[in-house]
N, CA, C and O of each residue as an XYZ file, in Angstrom:
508
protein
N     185.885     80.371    138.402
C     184.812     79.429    138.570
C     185.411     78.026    138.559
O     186.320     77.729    137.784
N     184.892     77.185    139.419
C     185.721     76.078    139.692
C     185.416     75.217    138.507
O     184.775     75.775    137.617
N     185.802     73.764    138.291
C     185.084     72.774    137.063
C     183.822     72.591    137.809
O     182.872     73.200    137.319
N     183.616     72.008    138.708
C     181.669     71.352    139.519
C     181.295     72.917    139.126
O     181.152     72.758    137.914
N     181.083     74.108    139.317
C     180.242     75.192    139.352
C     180.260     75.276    137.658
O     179.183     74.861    137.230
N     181.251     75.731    136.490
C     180.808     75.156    135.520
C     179.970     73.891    134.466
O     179.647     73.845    133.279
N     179.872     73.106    135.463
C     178.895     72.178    134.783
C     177.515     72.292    134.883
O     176.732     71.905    134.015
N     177.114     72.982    136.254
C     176.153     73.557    137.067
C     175.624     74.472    136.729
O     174.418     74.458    136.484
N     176.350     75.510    136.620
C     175.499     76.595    135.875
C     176.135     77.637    134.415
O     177.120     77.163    133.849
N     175.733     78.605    134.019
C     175.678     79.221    132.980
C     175.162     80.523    133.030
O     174.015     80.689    133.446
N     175.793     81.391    132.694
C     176.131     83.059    132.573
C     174.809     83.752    132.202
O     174.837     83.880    130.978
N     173.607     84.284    132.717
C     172.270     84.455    132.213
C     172.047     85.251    131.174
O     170.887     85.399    130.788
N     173.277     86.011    130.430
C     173.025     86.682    129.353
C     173.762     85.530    128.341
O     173.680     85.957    127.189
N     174.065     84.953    128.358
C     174.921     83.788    127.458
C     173.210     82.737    127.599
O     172.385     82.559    126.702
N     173.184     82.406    128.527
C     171.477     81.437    128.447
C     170.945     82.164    127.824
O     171.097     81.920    126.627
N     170.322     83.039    128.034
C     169.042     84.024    127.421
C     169.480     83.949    125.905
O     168.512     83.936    125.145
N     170.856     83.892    125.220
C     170.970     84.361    123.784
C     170.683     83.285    123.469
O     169.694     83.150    122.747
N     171.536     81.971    123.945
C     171.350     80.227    123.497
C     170.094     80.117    122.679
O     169.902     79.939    121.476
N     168.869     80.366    124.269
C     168.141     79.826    124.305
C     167.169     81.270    122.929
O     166.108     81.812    123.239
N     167.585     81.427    122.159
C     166.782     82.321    121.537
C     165.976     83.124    122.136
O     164.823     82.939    121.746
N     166.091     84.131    123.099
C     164.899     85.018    123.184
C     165.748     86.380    123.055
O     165.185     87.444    123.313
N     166.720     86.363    122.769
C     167.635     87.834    122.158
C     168.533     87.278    121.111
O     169.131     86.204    121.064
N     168.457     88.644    119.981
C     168.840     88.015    118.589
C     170.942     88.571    118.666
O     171.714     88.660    117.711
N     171.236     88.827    120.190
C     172.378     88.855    120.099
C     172.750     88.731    121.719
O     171.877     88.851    122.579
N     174.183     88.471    122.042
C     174.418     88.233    123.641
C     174.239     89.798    124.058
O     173.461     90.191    124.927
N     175.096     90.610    123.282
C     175.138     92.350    123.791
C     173.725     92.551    124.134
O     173.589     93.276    125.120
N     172.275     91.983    123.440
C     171.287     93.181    123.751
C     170.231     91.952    125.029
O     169.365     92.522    125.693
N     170.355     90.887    125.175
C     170.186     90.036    126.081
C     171.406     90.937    127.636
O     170.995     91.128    128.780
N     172.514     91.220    127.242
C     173.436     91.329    128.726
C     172.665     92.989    128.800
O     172.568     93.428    129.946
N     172.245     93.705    127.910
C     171.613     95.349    128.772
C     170.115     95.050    128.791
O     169.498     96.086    129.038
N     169.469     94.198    128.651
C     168.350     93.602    129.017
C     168.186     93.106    130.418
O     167.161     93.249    131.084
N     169.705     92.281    130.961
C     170.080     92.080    132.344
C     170.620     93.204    133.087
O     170.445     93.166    134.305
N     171.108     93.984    132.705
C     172.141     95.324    132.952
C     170.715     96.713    133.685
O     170.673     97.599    134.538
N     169.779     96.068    132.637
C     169.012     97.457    133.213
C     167.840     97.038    133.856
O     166.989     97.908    134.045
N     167.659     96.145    134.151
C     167.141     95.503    135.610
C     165.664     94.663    135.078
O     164.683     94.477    135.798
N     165.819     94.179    133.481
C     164.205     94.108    133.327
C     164.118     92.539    133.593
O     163.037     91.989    133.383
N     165.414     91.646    134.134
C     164.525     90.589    133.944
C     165.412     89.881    135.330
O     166.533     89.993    135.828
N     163.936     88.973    135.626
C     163.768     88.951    137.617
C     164.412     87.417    137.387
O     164.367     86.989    136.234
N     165.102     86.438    138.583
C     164.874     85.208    138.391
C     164.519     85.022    140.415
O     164.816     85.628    141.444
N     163.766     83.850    140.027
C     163.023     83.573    141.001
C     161.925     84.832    141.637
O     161.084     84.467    142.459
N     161.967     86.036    141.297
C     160.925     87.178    141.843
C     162.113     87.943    142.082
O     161.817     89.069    142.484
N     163.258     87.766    141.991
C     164.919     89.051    142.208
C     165.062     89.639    141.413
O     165.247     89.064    140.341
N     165.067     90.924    141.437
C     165.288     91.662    140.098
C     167.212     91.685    139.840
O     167.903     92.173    140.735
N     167.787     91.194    138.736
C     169.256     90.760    138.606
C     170.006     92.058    137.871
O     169.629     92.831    136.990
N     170.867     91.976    138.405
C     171.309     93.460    137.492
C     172.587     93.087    137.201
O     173.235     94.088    136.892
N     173.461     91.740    137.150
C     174.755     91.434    136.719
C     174.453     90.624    135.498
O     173.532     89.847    135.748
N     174.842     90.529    134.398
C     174.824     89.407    133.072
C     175.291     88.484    133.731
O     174.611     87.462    133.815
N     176.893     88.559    134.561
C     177.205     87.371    134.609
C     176.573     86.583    135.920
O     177.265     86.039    136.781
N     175.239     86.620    135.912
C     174.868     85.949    137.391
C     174.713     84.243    136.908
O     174.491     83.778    135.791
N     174.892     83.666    138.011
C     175.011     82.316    137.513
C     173.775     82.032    137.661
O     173.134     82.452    138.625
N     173.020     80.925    136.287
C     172.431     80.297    136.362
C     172.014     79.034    135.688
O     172.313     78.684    134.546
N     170.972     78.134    136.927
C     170.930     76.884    137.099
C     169.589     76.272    136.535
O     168.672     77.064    136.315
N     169.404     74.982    136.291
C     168.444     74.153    135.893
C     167.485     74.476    137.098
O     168.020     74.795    138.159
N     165.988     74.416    137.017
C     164.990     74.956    138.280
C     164.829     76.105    138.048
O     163.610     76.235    137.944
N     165.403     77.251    137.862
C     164.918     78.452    138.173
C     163.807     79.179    136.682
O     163.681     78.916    135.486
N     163.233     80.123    137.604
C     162.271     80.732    137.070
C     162.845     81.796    136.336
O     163.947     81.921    136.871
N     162.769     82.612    135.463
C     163.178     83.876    134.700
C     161.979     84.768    134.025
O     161.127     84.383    133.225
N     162.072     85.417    134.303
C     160.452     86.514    134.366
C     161.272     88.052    133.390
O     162.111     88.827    133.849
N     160.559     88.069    131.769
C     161.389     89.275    131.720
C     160.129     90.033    130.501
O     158.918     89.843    130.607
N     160.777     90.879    129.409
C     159.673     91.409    128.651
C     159.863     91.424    127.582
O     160.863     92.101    127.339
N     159.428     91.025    126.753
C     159.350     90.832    125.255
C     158.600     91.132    124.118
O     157.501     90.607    123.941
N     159.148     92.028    123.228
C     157.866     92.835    122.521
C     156.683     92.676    123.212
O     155.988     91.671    123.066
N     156.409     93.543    123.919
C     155.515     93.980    124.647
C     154.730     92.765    125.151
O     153.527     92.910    125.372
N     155.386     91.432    125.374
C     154.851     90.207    126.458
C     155.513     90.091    127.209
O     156.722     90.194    126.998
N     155.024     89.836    128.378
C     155.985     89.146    129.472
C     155.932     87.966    129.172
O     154.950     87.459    128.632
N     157.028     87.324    129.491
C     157.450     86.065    129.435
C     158.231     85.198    131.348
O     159.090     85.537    132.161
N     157.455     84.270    131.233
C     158.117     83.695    132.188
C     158.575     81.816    131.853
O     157.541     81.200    131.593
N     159.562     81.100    131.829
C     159.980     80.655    131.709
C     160.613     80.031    132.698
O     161.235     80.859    133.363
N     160.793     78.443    133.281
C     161.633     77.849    134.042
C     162.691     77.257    132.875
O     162.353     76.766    131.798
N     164.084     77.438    133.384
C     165.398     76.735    133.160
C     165.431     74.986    133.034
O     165.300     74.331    134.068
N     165.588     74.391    131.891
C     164.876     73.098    131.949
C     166.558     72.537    132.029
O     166.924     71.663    132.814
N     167.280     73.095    131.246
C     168.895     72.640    131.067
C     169.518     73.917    130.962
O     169.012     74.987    131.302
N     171.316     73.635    130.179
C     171.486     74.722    130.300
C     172.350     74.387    128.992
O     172.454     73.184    128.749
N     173.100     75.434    127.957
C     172.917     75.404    126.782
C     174.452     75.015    126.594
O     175.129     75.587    127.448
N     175.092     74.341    125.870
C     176.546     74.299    125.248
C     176.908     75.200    124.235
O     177.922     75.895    124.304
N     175.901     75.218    123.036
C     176.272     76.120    121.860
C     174.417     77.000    121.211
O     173.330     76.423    121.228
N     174.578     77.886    120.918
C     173.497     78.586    120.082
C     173.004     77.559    118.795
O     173.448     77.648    117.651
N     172.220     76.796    119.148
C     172.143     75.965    117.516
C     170.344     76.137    117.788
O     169.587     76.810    118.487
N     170.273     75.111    116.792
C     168.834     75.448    116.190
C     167.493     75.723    116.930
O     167.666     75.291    118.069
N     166.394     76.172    116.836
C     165.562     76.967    117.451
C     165.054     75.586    117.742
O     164.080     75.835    118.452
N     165.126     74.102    117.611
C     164.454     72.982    118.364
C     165.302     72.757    119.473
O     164.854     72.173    120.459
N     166.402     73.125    119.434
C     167.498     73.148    120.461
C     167.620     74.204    121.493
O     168.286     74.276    122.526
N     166.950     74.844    121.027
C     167.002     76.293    121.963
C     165.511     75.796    122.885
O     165.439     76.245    124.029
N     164.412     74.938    122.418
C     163.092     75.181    123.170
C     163.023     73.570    124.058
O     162.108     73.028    124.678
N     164.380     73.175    123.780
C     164.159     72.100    124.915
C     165.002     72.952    126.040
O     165.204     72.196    126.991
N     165.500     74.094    126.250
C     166.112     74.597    127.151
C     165.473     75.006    127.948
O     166.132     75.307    128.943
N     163.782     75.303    128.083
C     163.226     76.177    129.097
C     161.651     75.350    128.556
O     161.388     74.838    127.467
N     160.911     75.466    129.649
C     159.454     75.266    129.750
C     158.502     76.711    130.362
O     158.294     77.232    131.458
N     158.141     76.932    129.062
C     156.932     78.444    128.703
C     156.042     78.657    129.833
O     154.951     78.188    129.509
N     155.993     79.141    131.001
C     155.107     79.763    131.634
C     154.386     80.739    131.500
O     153.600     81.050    132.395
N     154.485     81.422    130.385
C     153.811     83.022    129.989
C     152.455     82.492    130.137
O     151.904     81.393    130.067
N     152.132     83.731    130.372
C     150.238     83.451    130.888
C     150.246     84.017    128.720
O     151.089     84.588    128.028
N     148.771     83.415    128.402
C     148.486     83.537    127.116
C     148.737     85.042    126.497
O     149.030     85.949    127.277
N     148.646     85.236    125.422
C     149.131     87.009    125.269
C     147.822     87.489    124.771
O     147.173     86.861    123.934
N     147.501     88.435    125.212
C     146.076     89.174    125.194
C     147.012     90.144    123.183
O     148.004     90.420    122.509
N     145.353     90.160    123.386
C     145.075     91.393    121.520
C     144.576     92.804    122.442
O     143.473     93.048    122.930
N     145.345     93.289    122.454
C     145.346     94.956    122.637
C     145.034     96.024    121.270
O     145.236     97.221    121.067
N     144.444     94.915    120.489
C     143.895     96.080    119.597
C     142.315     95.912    119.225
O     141.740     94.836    119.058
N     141.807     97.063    119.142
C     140.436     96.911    119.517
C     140.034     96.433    117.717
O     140.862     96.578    116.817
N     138.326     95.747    117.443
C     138.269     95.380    116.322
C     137.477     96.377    115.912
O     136.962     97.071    116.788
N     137.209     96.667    114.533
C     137.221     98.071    113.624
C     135.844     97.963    113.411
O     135.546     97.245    112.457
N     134.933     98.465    114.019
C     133.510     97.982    114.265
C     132.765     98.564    113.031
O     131.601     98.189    112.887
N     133.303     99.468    112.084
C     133.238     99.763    110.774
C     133.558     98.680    109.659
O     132.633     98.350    108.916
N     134.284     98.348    109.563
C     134.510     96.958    109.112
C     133.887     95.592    108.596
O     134.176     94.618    109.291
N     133.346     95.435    107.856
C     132.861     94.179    107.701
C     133.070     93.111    106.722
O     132.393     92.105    106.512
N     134.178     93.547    106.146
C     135.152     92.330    105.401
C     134.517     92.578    104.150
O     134.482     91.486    103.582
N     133.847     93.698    103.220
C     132.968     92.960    102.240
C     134.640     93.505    100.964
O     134.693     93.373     99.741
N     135.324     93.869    101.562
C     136.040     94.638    100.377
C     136.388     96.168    100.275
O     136.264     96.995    101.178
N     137.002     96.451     98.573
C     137.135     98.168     98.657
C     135.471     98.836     98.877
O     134.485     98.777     98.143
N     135.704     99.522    100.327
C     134.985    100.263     99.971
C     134.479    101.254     99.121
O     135.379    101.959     98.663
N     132.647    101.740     98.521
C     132.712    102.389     97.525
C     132.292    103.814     98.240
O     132.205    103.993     99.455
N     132.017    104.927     97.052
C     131.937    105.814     97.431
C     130.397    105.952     98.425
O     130.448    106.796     99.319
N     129.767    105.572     98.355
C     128.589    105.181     99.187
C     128.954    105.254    100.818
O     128.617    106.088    101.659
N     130.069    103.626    100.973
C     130.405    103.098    102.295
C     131.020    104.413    102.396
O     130.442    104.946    103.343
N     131.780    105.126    101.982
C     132.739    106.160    102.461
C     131.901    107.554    102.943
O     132.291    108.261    103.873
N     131.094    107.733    102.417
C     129.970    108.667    102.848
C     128.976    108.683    104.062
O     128.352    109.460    104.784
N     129.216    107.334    103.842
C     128.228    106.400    104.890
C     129.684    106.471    106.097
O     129.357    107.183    107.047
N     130.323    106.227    106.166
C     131.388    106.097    107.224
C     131.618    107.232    108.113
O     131.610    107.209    109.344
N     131.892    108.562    107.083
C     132.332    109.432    107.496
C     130.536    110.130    107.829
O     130.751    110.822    108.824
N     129.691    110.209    107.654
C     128.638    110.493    108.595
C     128.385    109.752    110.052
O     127.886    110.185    111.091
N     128.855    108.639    109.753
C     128.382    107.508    110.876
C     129.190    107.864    112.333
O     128.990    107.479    113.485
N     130.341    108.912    111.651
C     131.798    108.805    113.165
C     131.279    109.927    113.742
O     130.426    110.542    113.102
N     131.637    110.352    114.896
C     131.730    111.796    115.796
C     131.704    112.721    115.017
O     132.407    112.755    114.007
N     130.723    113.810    115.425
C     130.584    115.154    114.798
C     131.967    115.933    114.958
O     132.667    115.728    115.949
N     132.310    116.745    114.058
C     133.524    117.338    113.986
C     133.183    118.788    114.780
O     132.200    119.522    114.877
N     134.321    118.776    115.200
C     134.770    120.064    116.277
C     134.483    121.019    115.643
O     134.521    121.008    114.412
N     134.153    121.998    116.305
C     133.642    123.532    116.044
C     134.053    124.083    116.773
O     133.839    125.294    116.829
């Protein structure tokens, strides 16, 4: 890599760790390795692909997608205020995939009453 192409860009499994969204370079480079994360809409399958300030990075994260543009590009892994001037958050908001417990009504331990009351209130049991 020449000196101008090093100043330019940066190794996308080496970015991805910088910038905190993998808690090591190894599991950020098979994150790139096994095809889950796109830049510009390309699905990338080399760690060492070069990349630049502008681009988009689209990948998955405990169960969010995340999309992110490249704002800079990183010198050293330092602190997590340092890591979030590196990229600007495009993720669409993250949805609650868990439904609310319509049994439920905050009053406390239930007593033997509510529990009687509960277990009549659910689906008749199989026969």
């Amino acid at each position: 890599m020449s000196g101008d192409a090093a100043a330019t860009s940066q190794r996308l499994d080496q970015w991805l760790w910088h910038a905190r969204f993998f808690k090591s370079r190894s599991l950020a480079t098979r994150a790139v390795t096994s095809g889950h994360v796109r830049i510009d809409g390309e699905r990338v399958l080399k760690a060492s692909h070069a990349l630049r300030p502008g681009m988009t990075l689209t990948f998955q994260q405990a169960r969010q997608s995340r999309v992110v543009r490249v704002e800079a590009l990183a010198t050293r892994r330092g602190p997590a205020s340092e890591a979030q001037a590196l990229y600007t958050d495009l993720s669409p908001p993250a949805r609650n995939d868990d439904p609310p417990n319509p049994r439920y009504e905050g009053k406390g331990r239930p007593t033997g009453k509510d529990r009687r009351n509960a277990r009549l209130s659910g689906p008749p049991p199989l026969e």
